[in-house]
Amino acid sequence: PFTEADSDISFPAYPDYSATFTSLDQVILGVAVDGPATSLAVSGDGQSFGDVSISGGEGSFNSSLSDLGLAAGSSIELAFATAESKRLFDVDVVNPISMGYTVGTGTDAVDFETSSTVYLDSTYNIYFEAETVNGQIDNYQIFTKIGSESEYDATPDQEVSVNSTEIVEESITLDADSAVYDLGDTIYYNLVLNAGTLSASKGGTVIVTEVALPATGTVTLRTPDYDLGGGKTDSLKNAFNFSALKIIADSVLATSPDSADIRLEVIAGDLALSAGVGSNTEFVVAEETFAYSSAGYESVRDAFDSGISFSTLTNIESLYTNAVILVRIGNIPNDDYPSADNKRYAVIQITDIVKADDGETSEVTFNYKAPKQAK
């Protein structure tokens, strides 16, 4: 209340004696004094910032925030005083650069604080916008690293000049290159916007995941001319085609043997799974430790490449319980469905084998995980 003061000090533009500025602002503060004072001493945090000359009861305090030693996120309480009176003014400083952004595409986009995912050898996008107050964005930089314990390289992965006060709907495309990353890696990224000596940054994570084999189902195949009894046979469930995701009948195989990716046969009294003639499909029996439940494109491909492949698997009834068989689909042309598009591998898990009549009346049931149906 200054009841004992000779001079009443006020800030006409800031009746609450506080204001927020950015670190690019120049602060000019109007000061009025009701009294005989000819100057006001300005101080804060134990430092003196000089005097404000008073003429006709008015003056102004003009100082840059850097002169006050203030950066984004800091604050100071300035004291304006005559010999007998003092008034306080609170200054808070915020970063002049504001940023907003997401990771992903469309409805799959997430904010930067949420982990996103990317398939190995695929790209992911960072979308962002930004603006400054009383300044210009010079450029933005993107840095990446693997894992939380590693350090960002001093050289950015990308640097783009801006020279504008705002960035509208900008995007950065990054690649989860298998030459750099492995499945399960967590990619950390940091986006930095620079405006003169000032900068703003935010970051997040992207987890490298397997390409899914989204087509799933259960199939039961029967041996050719399966005896249903009563003089009836079933010749409609002899083979399965992974590209069309459908069961193939014996009659189809007679004219189009390459349409079968996997076929149930009897060879010398043993049950066998074979590829249709001309289909070039191959099989590998997975190790018992292979996890069917989490199998994806890369794990099936890598396990297939490390195994021994066959066009026919004989004596399948002797395989381990719930045996997993890796399939490289041969009847999908490479130029139409390259491996990178997840069109050439599938995996099955045998759940039941019923063998009768020395194999002639037998059936095999398996679950499958495969690429989406070919268009």
Coordinates of N, CA, C and O in Angstrom, one line a residue, residues 43-158:
S43 N 16.5 -3.3 -10.0 CA 17.3 -4.5 -9.6 C 16.5 -5.8 -9.6 O 15.3 -5.7 -9.7
G44 N 17.2 -6.9 -9.5 CA 16.6 -8.2 -9.5 C 17.6 -9.3 -9.3 O 18.7 -9.2 -9.8
D45 N 17.2 -10.3 -8.5 CA 18.1 -11.4 -8.2 C 19.5 -10.9 -7.7 O 20.5 -11.4 -8.0
G46 N 19.5 -9.8 -6.9 CA 20.7 -9.3 -6.3 C 21.6 -8.5 -7.3 O 22.7 -8.1 -7.0
Q47 N 21.1 -8.2 -8.5 CA 21.8 -7.5 -9.5 C 21.2 -6.1 -9.7 O 20.0 -5.9 -9.6
S48 N 22.0 -5.1 -10.1 CA 21.5 -3.8 -10.4 C 21.5 -3.7 -11.9 O 22.4 -4.1 -12.6
F49 N 20.3 -3.2 -12.4 CA 20.2 -3.0 -13.9 C 20.0 -1.5 -14.3 O 19.5 -1.2 -15.3
G50 N 20.6 -0.7 -13.4 CA 20.6 0.8 -13.7 C 19.4 1.5 -13.3 O 18.6 1.0 -12.5
D51 N 19.3 2.7 -13.7 CA 18.3 3.6 -13.2 C 17.3 4.0 -14.4 O 17.7 4.0 -15.6
V52 N 16.1 4.3 -14.0 CA 15.1 4.8 -15.0 C 14.9 6.3 -14.7 O 14.6 6.7 -13.6
S53 N 15.2 7.1 -15.7 CA 15.0 8.5 -15.6 C 13.5 8.9 -15.6 O 12.7 8.3 -16.3
I54 N 13.1 9.7 -14.7 CA 11.7 10.1 -14.5 C 11.6 11.6 -14.9 O 12.3 12.5 -14.4
S55 N 10.7 11.9 -15.8 CA 10.4 13.3 -16.2 C 8.9 13.5 -16.3 O 8.2 12.7 -17.0
G56 N 8.5 14.4 -15.6 CA 7.0 14.7 -15.5 C 6.3 13.5 -14.9 O 5.1 13.2 -15.2
G57 N 6.9 12.8 -14.0 CA 6.3 11.6 -13.3 C 6.3 10.4 -14.1 O 5.7 9.4 -13.7
E58 N 7.0 10.3 -15.4 CA 6.9 9.1 -16.2 C 8.3 8.8 -16.7 O 9.2 9.7 -16.8
G59 N 8.5 7.5 -17.0 CA 9.7 7.1 -17.6 C 9.5 5.7 -18.1 O 8.4 5.1 -18.1
S60 N 10.6 5.1 -18.7 CA 10.5 3.7 -19.2 C 11.7 2.9 -18.9 O 12.8 3.5 -19.0
F61 N 11.6 1.6 -18.7 CA 12.7 0.7 -18.5 C 12.8 -0.1 -19.7 O 11.9 -0.8 -20.1
N62 N 13.9 0.0 -20.4 CA 14.1 -0.6 -21.7 C 15.3 -1.5 -21.7 O 16.4 -1.1 -21.5
S63 N 15.1 -2.9 -21.8 CA 16.2 -3.8 -21.7 C 15.8 -5.1 -22.4 O 14.7 -5.5 -22.5
S64 N 16.9 -5.7 -23.0 CA 16.6 -7.0 -23.6 C 16.7 -8.1 -22.5 O 17.3 -7.9 -21.5
L65 N 16.0 -9.2 -22.8 CA 15.9 -10.3 -21.8 C 17.3 -10.9 -21.6 O 17.7 -11.4 -20.5
S66 N 18.1 -10.9 -22.7 CA 19.5 -11.5 -22.5 C 20.3 -10.6 -21.6 O 21.1 -11.1 -20.9
D67 N 20.0 -9.2 -21.6 CA 20.8 -8.4 -20.7 C 20.4 -8.7 -19.3 O 21.2 -8.4 -18.3
L68 N 19.2 -9.2 -19.1 CA 18.7 -9.5 -17.8 C 19.2 -11.0 -17.4 O 18.9 -11.4 -16.3
G69 N 19.8 -11.6 -18.4 CA 20.3 -13.0 -18.1 C 19.1 -14.0 -18.1 O 19.2 -15.1 -17.5
L70 N 18.1 -13.7 -18.9 CA 16.9 -14.6 -18.9 C 16.8 -15.4 -20.2 O 17.1 -14.9 -21.3
A71 N 16.5 -16.7 -20.1 CA 16.3 -17.6 -21.2 C 14.9 -18.2 -21.0 O 14.3 -18.0 -20.0
A72 N 14.5 -19.0 -22.1 CA 13.2 -19.6 -22.0 C 13.1 -20.5 -20.8 O 14.0 -21.3 -20.5
G73 N 12.0 -20.4 -20.1 CA 11.7 -21.2 -18.9 C 12.2 -20.5 -17.6 O 12.0 -21.1 -16.6
S74 N 12.8 -19.3 -17.7 CA 13.3 -18.7 -16.5 C 12.3 -17.5 -16.1 O 11.4 -17.2 -16.9
S75 N 12.6 -17.0 -15.0 CA 11.7 -15.8 -14.5 C 12.6 -15.0 -13.6 O 13.6 -15.4 -13.1
I76 N 12.1 -13.7 -13.4 CA 12.8 -12.8 -12.5 C 11.8 -11.8 -11.9 O 10.8 -11.5 -12.5
E77 N 12.1 -11.4 -10.7 CA 11.3 -10.3 -10.1 C 12.1 -9.1 -10.1 O 13.1 -9.0 -9.4
L78 N 11.7 -8.1 -10.9 CA 12.4 -6.8 -10.9 C 11.8 -5.9 -9.9 O 10.6 -5.8 -9.6
A79 N 12.7 -5.1 -9.3 CA 12.4 -4.2 -8.2 C 12.6 -2.8 -8.8 O 13.7 -2.5 -9.2
F80 N 11.6 -1.9 -8.7 CA 11.7 -0.5 -9.1 C 11.6 0.3 -7.8 O 10.6 0.2 -7.1
A81 N 12.6 1.1 -7.5 CA 12.6 1.8 -6.2 C 13.1 3.2 -6.3 O 14.0 3.6 -7.0
T82 N 12.5 4.1 -5.5 CA 13.0 5.4 -5.1 C 13.7 5.2 -3.8 O 13.8 4.1 -3.3
A83 N 14.2 6.2 -3.2 CA 14.8 6.1 -1.9 C 13.9 5.6 -0.9 O 14.2 5.0 0.1
E84 N 12.6 6.0 -1.1 CA 11.6 5.6 0.0 C 10.6 4.6 -0.4 O 9.9 4.1 0.4
S85 N 10.5 4.3 -1.7 CA 9.4 3.4 -2.2 C 9.9 2.3 -3.1 O 11.0 2.5 -3.8
K86 N 9.2 1.2 -3.2 CA 9.6 0.1 -4.1 C 8.4 -0.6 -4.6 O 7.4 -0.8 -3.9
R87 N 8.4 -1.0 -5.9 CA 7.3 -1.8 -6.5 C 8.0 -2.9 -7.3 O 9.0 -2.8 -7.9
L88 N 7.3 -4.1 -7.3 CA 7.9 -5.3 -7.9 C 7.1 -5.6 -9.2 O 5.9 -5.4 -9.3
F89 N 7.9 -6.2 -10.1 CA 7.3 -6.6 -11.4 C 7.9 -7.9 -11.8 O 9.1 -8.2 -11.9
D90 N 7.0 -8.9 -12.0 CA 7.4 -10.3 -12.3 C 7.4 -10.5 -13.8 O 6.5 -10.2 -14.5
V91 N 8.6 -11.0 -14.3 CA 8.8 -11.4 -15.7 C 9.0 -12.9 -15.8 O 9.9 -13.4 -15.2
D92 N 8.1 -13.5 -16.6 CA 8.3 -14.9 -17.0 C 8.6 -15.0 -18.4 O 8.1 -14.3 -19.3
V93 N 9.6 -15.9 -18.8 CA 10.0 -16.0 -20.1 C 9.7 -17.4 -20.7 O 10.0 -18.4 -20.0
V94 N 9.1 -17.5 -21.9 CA 8.7 -18.8 -22.5 C 9.5 -18.9 -23.8 O 10.0 -17.9 -24.3
N95 N 9.6 -20.1 -24.3 CA 10.3 -20.3 -25.6 C 9.5 -19.7 -26.7 O 8.3 -19.9 -26.8
P96 N 10.1 -18.9 -27.6 CA 9.4 -18.2 -28.6 C 8.9 -19.2 -29.8 O 8.2 -18.8 -30.6
I97 N 9.4 -20.4 -29.7 CA 9.1 -21.4 -30.8 C 8.1 -22.4 -30.3 O 8.3 -23.1 -29.3
S98 N 6.9 -22.4 -31.0 CA 5.9 -23.4 -30.6 C 5.9 -24.5 -31.7 O 6.0 -24.2 -32.9
M99 N 5.7 -25.8 -31.2 CA 5.7 -26.9 -32.2 C 4.5 -27.8 -31.9 O 4.1 -28.0 -30.8
G100 N 4.1 -28.4 -33.0 CA 3.0 -29.4 -32.9 C 3.3 -30.5 -34.0 O 3.6 -30.1 -35.1
Y101 N 3.2 -31.7 -33.7 CA 3.5 -32.7 -34.7 C 3.0 -34.1 -34.3 O 2.6 -34.4 -33.2
T102 N 3.0 -35.0 -35.3 CA 2.5 -36.4 -35.1 C 3.5 -37.3 -35.9 O 4.2 -36.9 -36.7
V103 N 3.3 -38.6 -35.6 CA 4.1 -39.6 -36.3 C 3.1 -40.6 -36.9 O 2.1 -41.0 -36.3
G104 N 3.3 -41.0 -38.1 CA 2.4 -42.0 -38.8 C 1.7 -41.3 -39.9 O 2.1 -40.3 -40.5
T105 N 0.6 -42.0 -40.3 CA -0.2 -41.5 -41.5 C -1.6 -41.6 -41.1 O -2.1 -42.6 -40.7
G106 N -2.3 -40.5 -41.4 CA -3.8 -40.5 -41.3 C -4.3 -40.9 -39.9 O -3.8 -40.4 -38.9
T107 N -5.2 -41.9 -39.9 CA -5.7 -42.3 -38.6 C -4.7 -43.1 -37.8 O -5.0 -43.3 -36.6
D108 N -3.6 -43.5 -38.4 CA -2.5 -44.2 -37.6 C -1.6 -43.2 -37.0 O -0.7 -43.6 -36.3
A109 N -1.7 -41.9 -37.2 CA -0.8 -40.9 -36.6 C -0.9 -40.9 -35.1 O -2.0 -40.9 -34.6
V110 N 0.2 -40.7 -34.4 CA 0.2 -40.6 -33.0 C 1.0 -39.4 -32.6 O 1.8 -38.9 -33.4
D111 N 0.8 -38.9 -31.4 CA 1.6 -37.7 -31.0 C 3.1 -38.2 -30.7 O 3.3 -39.4 -30.6
F112 N 4.0 -37.2 -30.6 CA 5.4 -37.6 -30.5 C 5.7 -38.3 -29.2 O 6.7 -39.0 -29.1
E113 N 4.9 -38.1 -28.2 CA 5.2 -38.7 -26.9 C 4.7 -40.2 -26.9 O 5.0 -40.9 -25.9
T114 N 4.0 -40.7 -27.9 CA 3.6 -42.1 -28.0 C 4.4 -42.8 -28.9 O 4.7 -42.4 -30.0
S115 N 4.8 -44.0 -28.5 CA 5.7 -44.8 -29.4 C 4.8 -45.3 -30.6 O 3.7 -45.7 -30.5
S116 N 5.5 -45.2 -31.8 CA 4.9 -45.7 -33.0 C 5.6 -46.9 -33.5 O 6.6 -47.3 -32.8
T117 N 5.2 -47.5 -34.6 CA 5.9 -48.7 -35.1 C 6.2 -48.6 -36.5 O 5.5 -47.8 -37.2
V118 N 7.2 -49.3 -37.0 CA 7.5 -49.3 -38.4 C 8.0 -50.7 -38.8 O 8.7 -51.4 -38.0
Y119 N 7.7 -51.2 -39.9 CA 8.2 -52.4 -40.4 C 9.6 -52.3 -40.9 O 10.0 -51.3 -41.4
L120 N 10.4 -53.3 -40.7 CA 11.8 -53.3 -41.2 C 11.8 -53.1 -42.7 O 10.9 -53.7 -43.4
D121 N 12.7 -52.3 -43.2 CA 12.8 -51.9 -44.6 C 11.6 -51.1 -45.1 O 11.3 -51.1 -46.3
S122 N 10.9 -50.5 -44.2 CA 9.8 -49.6 -44.5 C 10.1 -48.2 -44.0 O 11.0 -48.0 -43.3
T123 N 9.3 -47.2 -44.5 CA 9.5 -45.8 -44.1 C 8.4 -45.4 -43.1 O 7.3 -46.0 -43.0
Y124 N 8.7 -44.4 -42.3 CA 7.8 -43.8 -41.4 C 7.9 -42.3 -41.5 O 9.0 -41.8 -41.9
N125 N 6.8 -41.6 -41.3 CA 6.8 -40.1 -41.5 C 6.6 -39.4 -40.2 O 5.9 -39.9 -39.3
I126 N 7.2 -38.2 -40.1 CA 7.0 -37.3 -39.0 C 6.4 -36.0 -39.6 O 7.0 -35.4 -40.4
Y127 N 5.2 -35.7 -39.1 CA 4.5 -34.5 -39.6 C 4.5 -33.4 -38.5 O 4.3 -33.7 -37.3
F128 N 4.9 -32.2 -38.9 CA 5.0 -31.2 -37.8 C 4.7 -29.8 -38.4 O 4.7 -29.6 -39.6
E129 N 4.4 -28.9 -37.5 CA 4.2 -27.5 -37.8 C 4.9 -26.7 -36.7 O 5.0 -27.2 -35.6
A130 N 5.2 -25.5 -37.0 CA 5.8 -24.6 -35.9 C 5.7 -23.2 -36.3 O 5.4 -22.8 -37.5
E131 N 5.8 -22.3 -35.3 CA 5.8 -20.9 -35.5 C 6.6 -20.2 -34.4 O 6.9 -20.8 -33.4
T132 N 7.1 -19.0 -34.7 CA 7.8 -18.2 -33.7 C 7.1 -16.9 -33.4 O 6.2 -16.5 -34.2
V133 N 7.5 -16.3 -32.3 CA 7.0 -15.0 -31.9 C 8.2 -14.1 -32.0 O 9.3 -14.3 -31.4
N134 N 8.1 -13.0 -32.8 CA 9.2 -12.0 -33.0 C 10.5 -12.6 -33.4 O 11.6 -12.2 -33.0
G135 N 10.5 -13.6 -34.3 CA 11.7 -14.2 -34.8 C 11.5 -15.1 -36.0 O 10.3 -15.2 -36.5
Q136 N 12.5 -15.7 -36.5 CA 12.5 -16.4 -37.7 C 13.1 -17.8 -37.5 O 14.2 -17.9 -36.9
I137 N 12.5 -18.8 -38.0 CA 13.0 -20.2 -37.9 C 14.1 -20.3 -39.0 O 13.7 -20.2 -40.2
D138 N 15.3 -20.6 -38.7 CA 16.4 -20.7 -39.7 C 16.3 -22.1 -40.4 O 16.4 -22.2 -41.6
N139 N 16.2 -23.2 -39.6 CA 16.2 -24.5 -40.1 C 15.7 -25.5 -39.1 O 15.4 -25.2 -38.0
Y140 N 15.5 -26.7 -39.6 CA 15.2 -27.8 -38.7 C 16.1 -29.0 -39.0 O 16.6 -29.2 -40.1
Q141 N 16.3 -29.8 -37.9 CA 17.2 -30.9 -38.0 C 16.6 -32.1 -37.4 O 15.8 -32.0 -36.4
I142 N 16.9 -33.3 -37.9 CA 16.4 -34.5 -37.3 C 17.6 -35.4 -37.0 O 18.4 -35.6 -37.8
F143 N 17.6 -35.9 -35.7 CA 18.6 -36.8 -35.3 C 18.0 -38.1 -34.9 O 16.9 -38.2 -34.3
T144 N 18.7 -39.2 -35.1 CA 18.2 -40.6 -34.7 C 19.3 -41.3 -34.0 O 20.5 -41.1 -34.2
K145 N 18.8 -42.3 -33.2 CA 19.8 -43.2 -32.5 C 19.0 -44.5 -32.2 O 17.8 -44.5 -32.3
I146 N 19.7 -45.5 -31.8 CA 19.1 -46.8 -31.5 C 19.2 -47.0 -30.0 O 20.3 -47.1 -29.4
G147 N 18.1 -47.1 -29.3 CA 18.1 -47.4 -27.9 C 18.4 -46.2 -27.0 O 19.0 -45.2 -27.5
S148 N 17.9 -46.3 -25.8 CA 18.0 -45.1 -24.9 C 19.4 -44.9 -24.4 O 19.8 -43.7 -24.0
E149 N 20.3 -45.9 -24.4 CA 21.6 -45.7 -23.8 C 22.6 -45.1 -24.8 O 23.7 -44.7 -24.4
S150 N 22.3 -45.1 -26.1 CA 23.2 -44.5 -27.1 C 23.1 -43.0 -27.1 O 22.2 -42.4 -26.5
E151 N 24.0 -42.4 -27.9 CA 24.0 -40.9 -28.0 C 23.7 -40.5 -29.4 O 24.0 -41.2 -30.4
Y152 N 23.0 -39.4 -29.5 CA 22.7 -38.9 -30.9 C 24.1 -38.4 -31.5 O 24.9 -37.8 -30.8
D153 N 24.2 -38.7 -32.8 CA 25.4 -38.2 -33.5 C 25.3 -36.7 -33.6 O 24.3 -36.1 -33.6
A154 N 26.5 -36.1 -33.6 CA 26.6 -34.6 -33.7 C 26.0 -34.1 -35.1 O 25.6 -33.0 -35.2
T155 N 26.1 -35.0 -36.1 CA 25.7 -34.6 -37.4 C 24.2 -35.1 -37.6 O 24.0 -36.3 -37.4
P156 N 23.3 -34.2 -38.0 CA 21.9 -34.6 -38.1 C 21.7 -35.6 -39.3 O 22.5 -35.5 -40.3
D157 N 20.7 -36.4 -39.2 CA 20.4 -37.3 -40.4 C 19.9 -36.4 -41.6 O 20.1 -36.7 -42.7
Q158 N 19.1 -35.4 -41.2 CA 18.6 -34.4 -42.2 C 18.7 -33.0 -41.7 O 18.5 -32.8 -40.5

